[in-house]
Short mmCIF file of C-alpha atoms and ligand atoms in Angstrom, two decimals:
data_model
loop_
_atom_site.label_atom_id
_atom_site.label_comp_id
_atom_site.label_asym_id
_atom_site.label_seq_id
_atom_site.Cartn_x
_atom_site.Cartn_y
_atom_site.Cartn_z
CA MET A 792 53.55 121.95 264.08
CA THR A 793 55.91 123.31 266.74
CA LYS A 794 58.71 121.16 268.13
CA THR A 795 57.01 120.99 271.57
CA THR A 796 53.66 119.87 270.15
CA GLN A 797 55.46 117.25 268.04
CA SER A 798 57.34 115.82 270.99
CA LYS A 799 54.17 115.88 273.13
CA ASN A 800 52.40 113.89 270.43
CA GLN A 801 55.28 111.43 270.20
CA SER A 802 55.41 110.81 273.94
CA GLY A 803 51.61 110.37 273.93
CA GLN A 804 51.97 107.76 271.18
CA ILE A 805 54.74 105.98 273.06
CA LYS A 806 52.61 105.96 276.22
CA GLN A 807 49.70 104.60 274.23
CA LEU A 808 51.92 101.96 272.68
CA GLN A 809 53.34 101.02 276.08
CA PHE A 810 49.85 100.87 277.52
CA GLY A 811 48.67 98.74 274.61
CA HIS A 812 51.65 96.42 275.03
CA ARG A 813 51.10 96.16 278.80
CA ALA A 814 47.41 95.29 278.28
CA GLU A 815 48.42 92.62 275.78
CA VAL A 816 50.95 91.11 278.22
CA ASP A 817 48.34 91.20 281.03
CA ALA A 818 45.78 89.43 278.83
CA LEU A 819 48.38 86.84 277.84
CA PHE A 820 49.35 86.27 281.48
CA LYS A 821 45.74 85.85 282.58
CA SER A 822 44.95 83.42 279.80
CA ILE A 823 47.74 80.93 280.68
CA GLY A 824 45.97 77.61 281.31
CA ASP A 825 48.29 76.69 284.21
CA GLY A 826 48.72 78.63 287.44
CA ALA A 827 50.96 81.67 286.91
CA ILE A 828 52.51 84.12 289.35
CA SER A 829 54.83 86.98 288.43
CA THR A 830 57.19 88.75 290.81
CA ASP A 831 59.43 91.80 290.75
CA GLU A 832 63.17 91.70 291.45
CA PHE A 833 62.56 91.62 295.21
CA GLY A 834 60.26 88.59 294.98
CA ARG A 835 57.11 90.65 295.54
CA ILE A 836 54.07 89.31 293.73
CA THR A 837 53.01 91.51 290.83
CA GLY A 838 50.48 89.22 289.16
CA VAL A 839 48.40 86.10 289.92
CA ASN A 840 46.22 84.53 287.28
CA LEU A 841 42.87 82.86 287.95
CA THR A 842 44.16 79.26 287.79
CA ALA A 843 46.84 80.09 290.39
CA GLN A 844 44.13 81.49 292.66
CA GLN A 845 42.03 78.35 292.18
CA ILE A 846 44.97 76.00 292.85
CA LEU A 847 46.26 77.86 295.93
CA GLY A 848 42.95 79.04 297.35
CA TYR A 849 44.10 82.67 297.72
CA SER A 850 42.48 85.64 296.00
CA GLU A 851 44.53 88.03 293.88
CA GLY A 852 44.05 90.78 296.51
CA GLU A 853 45.53 88.58 299.23
CA LEU A 854 48.70 87.96 297.26
CA LEU A 855 49.48 91.09 295.24
CA GLY A 856 52.40 93.05 296.70
CA THR A 857 53.31 90.38 299.27
CA TRP A 858 56.65 88.57 299.37
CA PHE A 859 56.24 85.34 297.39
CA PRO A 860 58.35 82.99 299.55
CA LYS A 861 56.48 84.12 302.67
CA SER A 862 52.94 84.11 301.29
CA ILE A 863 53.23 80.79 299.52
CA ILE A 864 54.89 78.16 301.67
CA ALA A 865 56.82 75.42 299.88
CA VAL A 866 57.31 72.04 301.58
CA THR A 867 58.82 68.63 300.80
CA ALA A 868 56.86 65.38 300.49
CA ASP A 869 57.46 64.74 304.21
CA ASP A 870 56.22 68.20 305.11
CA GLN A 871 59.56 69.88 305.80
CA PRO A 872 59.65 73.55 304.79
CA ILE A 873 61.92 74.16 301.79
CA ASN A 874 64.42 76.87 302.57
CA LEU A 875 64.58 80.03 300.53
CA MET A 876 67.78 79.17 298.64
CA ASP A 877 66.30 75.89 297.41
CA ARG A 878 63.10 77.39 296.06
CA PRO A 879 62.88 77.32 292.27
CA ILE A 880 62.14 81.03 292.12
CA THR A 881 65.30 81.91 294.09
CA LYS A 882 67.42 79.62 291.92
CA ALA A 883 66.00 81.08 288.70
CA TYR A 884 66.60 84.59 289.96
CA LEU A 885 70.14 83.89 291.12
CA THR A 886 71.24 81.93 288.05
CA GLY A 887 69.28 83.90 285.48
CA LYS A 888 68.19 80.57 283.98
CA PRO A 889 64.81 78.80 283.84
CA VAL A 890 64.28 76.20 286.57
CA ALA A 891 61.85 73.24 286.49
CA LYS A 892 61.08 71.31 289.66
CA ASN A 893 58.34 69.33 291.33
CA ILE A 894 57.43 70.83 294.66
CA TYR A 895 54.59 71.01 297.20
CA TYR A 896 52.86 74.30 298.01
CA ARG A 897 50.63 74.74 301.01
CA ARG A 898 47.20 76.03 300.04
CA LYS A 899 45.39 78.66 302.07
CA ASP A 900 43.35 75.90 303.79
CA GLY A 901 46.62 74.20 304.88
CA TYR A 902 46.31 71.34 302.38
CA LYS A 903 49.60 70.33 300.70
CA ILE A 904 49.37 70.21 296.91
CA PRO A 905 51.96 68.66 294.51
CA LEU A 906 52.90 70.87 291.60
CA ALA A 907 55.20 70.80 288.58
CA VAL A 908 56.76 74.25 288.67
CA ASN A 909 58.61 76.12 285.90
CA VAL A 910 60.19 79.47 286.72
CA SER A 911 61.65 81.80 284.13
CA PRO A 912 63.58 84.89 285.15
CA ILE A 913 62.64 88.11 283.37
CA ILE A 914 65.86 89.61 282.05
CA LEU A 915 66.16 93.26 281.06
CA HIS A 916 69.50 94.73 279.94
CA ASP A 917 71.25 91.53 281.13
CA LYS A 918 69.82 91.83 284.64
CA PRO A 919 67.00 89.79 286.19
CA VAL A 920 64.19 92.19 287.06
CA GLY A 921 61.69 89.60 288.21
CA ALA A 922 60.39 86.14 287.42
CA ILE A 923 57.34 84.30 286.14
CA GLU A 924 56.39 81.03 287.76
CA VAL A 925 54.00 78.70 285.97
CA PHE A 926 52.72 75.62 287.81
CA ARG A 927 50.47 72.62 287.22
CA ASP A 928 48.66 70.44 289.75
CA ILE A 929 50.12 66.90 289.47
CA THR A 930 47.98 65.17 292.14
CA LEU A 931 46.34 62.92 289.56
CA GLN A 932 49.63 62.16 287.79
CA GLN A 933 51.18 61.13 291.13
CA GLU A 934 48.27 58.87 291.95
CA VAL A 935 48.47 57.23 288.52
CA ASP A 936 52.24 56.73 289.03
CA ARG A 937 51.64 55.13 292.42
CA MET A 938 49.02 52.78 290.99
CA LYS A 939 51.31 51.89 288.07
CA SER A 940 54.13 51.01 290.48
CA GLU A 941 51.84 48.92 292.65
CA PHE A 942 50.57 47.05 289.62
CA ILE A 943 54.08 46.52 288.25
CA SER A 944 55.29 45.11 291.55
CA LEU A 945 52.40 42.67 291.79
CA ALA A 946 52.57 41.58 288.15
CA SER A 947 56.36 41.08 288.24
CA HIS A 948 56.22 38.81 291.28
CA GLN A 949 53.47 36.75 289.68
CA LEU A 950 55.41 36.41 286.40
CA ARG A 951 58.65 35.24 287.98
CA THR A 952 57.51 31.77 289.06
CA PRO A 953 56.03 30.49 285.76
CA LEU A 954 58.96 32.01 283.86
CA SER A 955 61.55 30.12 285.85
CA ALA A 956 59.70 26.86 285.05
CA VAL A 957 59.73 27.76 281.32
CA LYS A 958 63.47 28.40 281.48
CA THR A 959 64.37 25.26 283.41
CA TYR A 960 62.40 22.90 281.16
CA THR A 961 63.58 24.57 277.94
CA HIS A 962 67.20 24.19 279.05
CA MET A 963 66.59 20.53 279.92
CA LEU A 964 65.03 19.91 276.48
CA TYR A 965 67.93 21.69 274.79
CA GLU A 966 70.53 19.68 276.67
CA GLY A 967 68.85 16.46 275.52
CA TYR A 968 67.55 15.26 278.91
CA MET A 969 64.29 14.27 277.21
CA GLY A 970 65.71 12.75 274.06
CA ASP A 971 67.81 13.85 271.11
CA LEU A 972 66.73 16.86 269.08
CA ASN A 973 67.38 17.85 265.50
CA SER A 974 68.95 21.24 264.68
CA ALA A 975 65.62 22.92 263.79
CA GLN A 976 64.20 21.91 267.18
CA LYS A 977 67.32 23.18 268.94
CA LYS A 978 67.09 26.50 267.06
CA ALA A 979 63.48 26.89 268.14
CA LEU A 980 64.45 26.21 271.76
CA MET A 981 67.22 28.83 271.57
CA THR A 982 64.62 31.38 270.47
CA ILE A 983 62.45 30.44 273.45
CA ILE A 984 65.44 30.75 275.80
CA GLY A 985 66.38 34.15 274.34
CA SER A 986 62.84 35.45 274.78
CA ALA A 987 62.59 34.05 278.31
CA ASP A 988 65.89 35.80 279.16
CA ARG A 989 64.56 39.08 277.83
CA MET A 990 61.38 38.68 279.83
CA ASN A 991 63.45 37.92 282.92
CA GLU A 992 65.49 41.09 282.41
CA LEU A 993 62.33 43.10 282.06
CA ILE A 994 60.92 41.66 285.27
CA SER A 995 64.18 42.46 287.09
CA THR A 996 64.02 46.06 285.84
CA LEU A 997 60.43 46.40 286.97
CA LEU A 998 61.18 44.90 290.37
CA ASN A 999 64.24 47.13 290.79
CA VAL A 1000 62.16 50.19 290.04
CA THR A 1001 59.56 49.27 292.63
CA ARG A 1002 62.29 48.41 295.16
CA ILE A 1003 63.94 51.79 294.62
CA GLU A 1004 60.65 53.57 294.97
CA SER A 1005 59.77 51.81 298.20
CA GLY A 1006 63.30 52.31 299.54
CA SER A 1007 63.79 48.60 300.09
CA VAL A 1008 67.06 47.91 298.23
CA GLU A 1009 70.19 47.87 300.31
CA VAL A 1010 73.57 48.93 298.98
CA THR A 1011 76.32 46.47 299.91
CA PRO A 1012 79.68 48.23 299.59
CA LYS A 1013 82.79 46.19 298.85
CA LEU A 1014 86.20 47.02 297.43
CA LEU A 1015 85.97 46.34 293.71
CA ARG A 1016 87.88 47.01 290.51
CA ILE A 1017 85.72 49.07 288.24
CA ASP A 1018 87.77 48.19 285.14
CA LYS A 1019 87.06 44.49 285.75
CA ILE A 1020 83.33 45.14 286.07
CA ALA A 1021 83.33 47.21 282.88
CA GLU A 1022 85.22 44.43 281.10
CA GLU A 1023 82.55 41.90 282.13
CA VAL A 1024 79.84 44.17 280.75
CA ILE A 1025 81.71 44.63 277.48
CA LYS A 1026 82.09 40.87 277.15
CA GLU A 1027 78.41 40.26 277.80
CA LEU A 1028 77.32 42.90 275.31
CA SER A 1029 79.83 42.15 272.57
CA LEU A 1030 77.44 39.74 270.84
CA ALA A 1031 74.74 42.42 270.59
CA ALA A 1032 77.34 44.86 269.20
CA ASP A 1033 78.67 42.27 266.70
CA LYS A 1034 75.16 41.62 265.41
CA LYS A 1035 74.97 45.29 264.37
CA SER A 1036 78.63 45.48 263.28
CA ILE A 1037 79.16 48.10 265.97
CA LYS A 1038 82.74 48.65 267.08
CA LEU A 1039 82.83 48.36 270.87
CA ILE A 1040 85.89 50.05 272.37
CA PHE A 1041 86.97 50.00 276.00
CA THR A 1042 89.69 52.27 277.43
CA VAL A 1043 90.96 53.10 280.91
CA CYS A 1044 92.55 56.55 281.41
CA GLY A 1045 94.29 58.13 284.39
CA LYS A 1046 96.85 57.07 286.94
CA ALA A 1047 94.66 56.85 290.05
CA SER A 1048 93.52 53.51 291.42
CA SER A 1049 90.73 51.56 289.72
CA THR A 1050 89.71 50.13 293.07
CA ILE A 1051 86.69 51.74 294.65
CA ARG A 1052 84.47 50.88 297.58
CA THR A 1053 80.94 50.58 296.29
CA ASP A 1054 78.26 48.02 295.32
CA SER A 1055 79.42 45.82 292.45
CA LEU A 1056 76.01 44.57 291.32
CA ILE A 1057 74.62 48.08 291.18
CA VAL A 1058 77.65 49.46 289.32
CA LYS A 1059 77.39 46.62 286.81
CA GLU A 1060 73.69 47.28 286.31
CA ILE A 1061 74.40 50.98 285.69
CA ILE A 1062 77.19 50.38 283.14
CA ALA A 1063 75.23 47.62 281.38
CA ASN A 1064 72.17 49.82 281.03
CA ILE A 1065 74.07 52.75 279.53
CA VAL A 1066 76.22 50.64 277.18
CA SER A 1067 73.28 48.54 275.99
CA ASN A 1068 71.32 51.72 275.24
CA ALA A 1069 74.30 53.03 273.26
CA ILE A 1070 74.36 49.82 271.18
CA LYS A 1071 70.58 49.75 270.79
CA TYR A 1072 70.32 53.37 269.68
CA THR A 1073 73.25 53.36 267.24
CA PRO A 1074 72.71 52.32 263.62
CA ASP A 1075 74.60 49.36 262.12
CA GLY A 1076 78.30 49.97 261.51
CA GLY A 1077 78.60 52.63 264.23
CA LYS A 1078 80.91 52.95 267.22
CA VAL A 1079 80.41 52.75 270.99
CA GLU A 1080 83.24 53.69 273.29
CA LEU A 1081 83.43 53.11 277.04
CA ILE A 1082 86.10 55.16 278.81
CA ILE A 1083 86.89 54.91 282.50
CA ASN A 1084 88.63 58.01 283.83
CA LEU A 1085 90.43 57.24 287.06
CA ARG A 1086 90.70 60.45 289.08
CA LYS A 1087 91.92 61.24 292.54
CA ASN A 1088 88.54 62.08 294.10
CA ASN A 1089 86.21 60.19 291.83
CA ILE A 1090 85.86 57.87 288.86
CA VAL A 1091 84.09 59.18 285.77
CA VAL A 1092 82.72 56.76 283.20
CA ASP A 1093 81.93 58.03 279.69
CA VAL A 1094 79.93 56.08 277.13
CA THR A 1095 80.01 57.73 273.71
CA ASP A 1096 78.10 56.52 270.66
CA THR A 1097 77.63 57.55 267.06
CA GLY A 1098 73.91 56.94 267.29
CA TRP A 1099 70.62 58.66 266.57
CA GLY A 1100 70.96 61.07 269.47
CA ILE A 1101 68.36 62.61 271.75
CA PRO A 1102 66.31 65.48 270.30
CA LYS A 1103 66.92 68.78 272.14
CA TYR A 1104 63.23 69.14 273.04
CA SER A 1105 63.29 65.75 274.84
CA GLN A 1106 66.50 66.17 276.78
CA ASP A 1107 64.98 67.40 280.03
CA GLN A 1108 62.66 64.37 280.19
CA ILE A 1109 65.20 61.65 279.54
CA PHE A 1110 65.44 60.45 283.16
CA SER A 1111 61.65 60.44 283.68
CA LYS A 1112 59.87 57.18 284.28
CA PHE A 1113 58.53 55.47 281.10
CA PHE A 1114 59.93 58.22 278.86
CA ARG A 1115 61.13 57.29 275.35
CA ALA A 1116 62.09 59.95 272.81
CA GLN A 1117 60.05 60.24 269.63
CA ASN A 1118 63.00 59.66 267.26
CA ILE A 1119 63.65 56.33 269.00
CA VAL A 1120 60.06 55.12 269.29
CA GLN A 1121 59.81 55.37 265.49
CA ARG A 1122 62.89 53.18 264.99
CA GLU A 1123 63.06 50.79 267.91
CA THR A 1124 59.85 49.42 269.32
CA ILE A 1125 61.36 47.38 272.16
CA GLY A 1126 61.95 49.38 275.33
CA THR A 1127 60.25 50.47 278.52
CA GLY A 1128 61.66 53.90 279.25
CA LEU A 1129 62.67 52.64 282.69
CA GLY A 1130 66.41 52.04 282.24
CA LEU A 1131 67.67 55.58 282.74
CA TYR A 1132 65.17 56.30 285.48
CA LEU A 1133 66.56 53.28 287.29
CA VAL A 1134 70.19 54.21 286.57
CA LYS A 1135 69.68 57.72 288.00
CA GLY A 1136 68.06 56.35 291.17
CA LEU A 1137 70.85 53.80 291.63
CA LEU A 1138 73.58 56.37 291.06
CA GLU A 1139 72.05 58.73 293.59
CA ALA A 1140 72.14 55.89 296.10
CA LEU A 1141 75.87 55.46 295.47
CA GLY A 1142 76.44 59.21 295.87
CA GLY A 1143 77.13 59.56 292.14
CA LYS A 1144 75.81 61.79 289.38
CA ILE A 1145 74.81 61.28 285.76
CA TRP A 1146 74.69 63.71 282.83
CA PHE A 1147 74.81 63.63 279.05
CA VAL A 1148 75.37 65.62 275.88
CA SER A 1149 73.64 64.61 272.70
CA ASP A 1150 72.63 65.76 269.26
CA GLU A 1151 70.89 64.07 266.41
CA GLN A 1152 73.82 64.50 264.03
CA SER A 1153 76.76 63.07 265.92
CA GLY A 1154 75.33 60.91 268.73
CA THR A 1155 75.32 60.80 272.51
CA LYS A 1156 77.76 60.80 275.39
CA PHE A 1157 76.47 59.65 278.77
CA SER A 1158 78.79 60.22 281.73
CA PHE A 1159 78.51 59.29 285.35
CA SER A 1160 80.73 59.84 288.36
CA LEU A 1161 81.27 57.77 291.47
CA PRO A 1162 82.85 59.46 294.47
CA ARG A 1163 85.77 57.72 296.14
CA LYS A 1164 84.66 58.88 299.57
CA GLN A 1165 81.08 58.32 300.57
CA LYS A 1166 79.02 57.30 303.54
CA LEU A 1167 78.07 53.71 302.85
CA PRO A 1168 76.17 51.49 303.45
CA ILE A 1169 73.03 53.40 302.72
CA LEU A 1170 69.52 52.48 301.85
CA ILE A 1171 68.50 53.42 298.35
CA LYS A 1172 66.01 56.20 298.67
CA ALA A 1173 63.22 56.75 296.20
CA PRO A 1174 64.17 59.26 293.50
CA ALA A 1175 61.15 61.09 294.87
CA PRO A 1176 58.90 62.56 292.20
CA ILE A 1177 58.52 65.52 294.54
CA SER A 1178 61.45 67.07 296.35
P1 ADP B 1279 64.47 52.32 276.92
O1 ADP B 1279 65.83 52.13 276.37
O2 ADP B 1279 63.86 51.07 277.41
O3 ADP B 1279 63.57 53.07 276.00
P2 ADP B 1279 65.77 54.06 278.85
O4 ADP B 1279 65.21 54.65 280.11
O5 ADP B 1279 66.99 53.27 278.97
O6 ADP B 1279 64.58 53.23 278.23
O7 ADP B 1279 66.01 55.25 277.86
C1 ADP B 1279 65.00 56.23 277.72
C2 ADP B 1279 65.11 56.91 276.37
O8 ADP B 1279 66.31 57.69 276.33
C3 ADP B 1279 65.21 55.97 275.20
O9 ADP B 1279 63.97 55.47 274.80
C4 ADP B 1279 65.84 56.88 274.16
O10 ADP B 1279 64.86 57.74 273.61
C5 ADP B 1279 66.79 57.74 274.99
N1 ADP B 1279 68.18 57.23 274.98
C6 ADP B 1279 68.82 56.62 275.98
N2 ADP B 1279 70.09 56.34 275.64
C7 ADP B 1279 70.25 56.80 274.41
C8 ADP B 1279 71.34 56.84 273.48
N3 ADP B 1279 72.54 56.34 273.80
N4 ADP B 1279 71.13 57.42 272.28
C9 ADP B 1279 69.95 57.95 271.95
N5 ADP B 1279 68.87 57.95 272.76
C10 ADP B 1279 69.01 57.39 273.97
#
């Protein structure tokens, strides 16, 4: 065989291989169960699978080659167009990282449809050369969420009244207003009081969630000392920590002032939620440390534990409503999966942020920041499922 024939054969084989590979990728793309759209590096649509066509009401021919942000209009829940820089596809392309977001797209017939969108940039030789966007219709999920919230609100209000009667009369019995009690009777009453308190806390959480979602909780800003609030929380939770022989440490770092203008009840609720989670999800004999970092422009609170950690595959869901990680569900049955959802909503209302690092070997560190300068008072806005 001559050299030329050999190289011709080789390039034919490579072309065949490339063609075979391309056909495989195409088949894979088309068979994705969710809607999928691929774009080139300029944002022009290069592929639309059947589910995407069904969800958006456009045919493949109408979309191929067009500029994605122009052909498919993205809007917010209150129908405001989302600007180009805030679109998941732009963010994924600019950062080179996958982006997940809930968003509304306008269908061809003008109808607004809620979608959970995941965009992954396609990287070749360290450069993004396009992106693939996969999306799922979450209309039903949203409706179920709305119904759940409505039910929770109604049920919580109805539970409050009988529960307060249970608490009042149990306390009266315990204090001996209805005759002397022996120690076994008193112990039984303490158990009832403990359970009633837990139920009360649960009802408060549920009511807070529904208040946040309906935007009906007002933030009342006052000058407060964050170290004092943290101290109160530590005191209240020290019994729970002692029961598990968990060392509860509290430290204040930094030279800036510990006085901040914000809502004390909300801040207390946030710290209590994070610290009680740390105690709950740390095995006996562990350590939980609360550190307040006083900085010039903000205050950062860190809560570190030596607990069971959050599995990597669950980390992006941790602030979702009702979410509990699998490693925890197996160990600790009591919990609603509402605490962190609530904490995130409350922090957003105070202009703060929350983040965490965690692994299943060493434990978890939750941190949140509160800005020193913010426009308050503000109404807590729903941490909208769609933005
Ligand atoms: P709940 O504690 O009622 O389950 P949360 O919303 O407070 O609800 O927390 C949601 C989930 O986040 C928990 O179920 C648990 O899986 C995980 N989590 C929160 N804090 C921690 C922590 N400190 N360590 C490990 N997992 C945690």
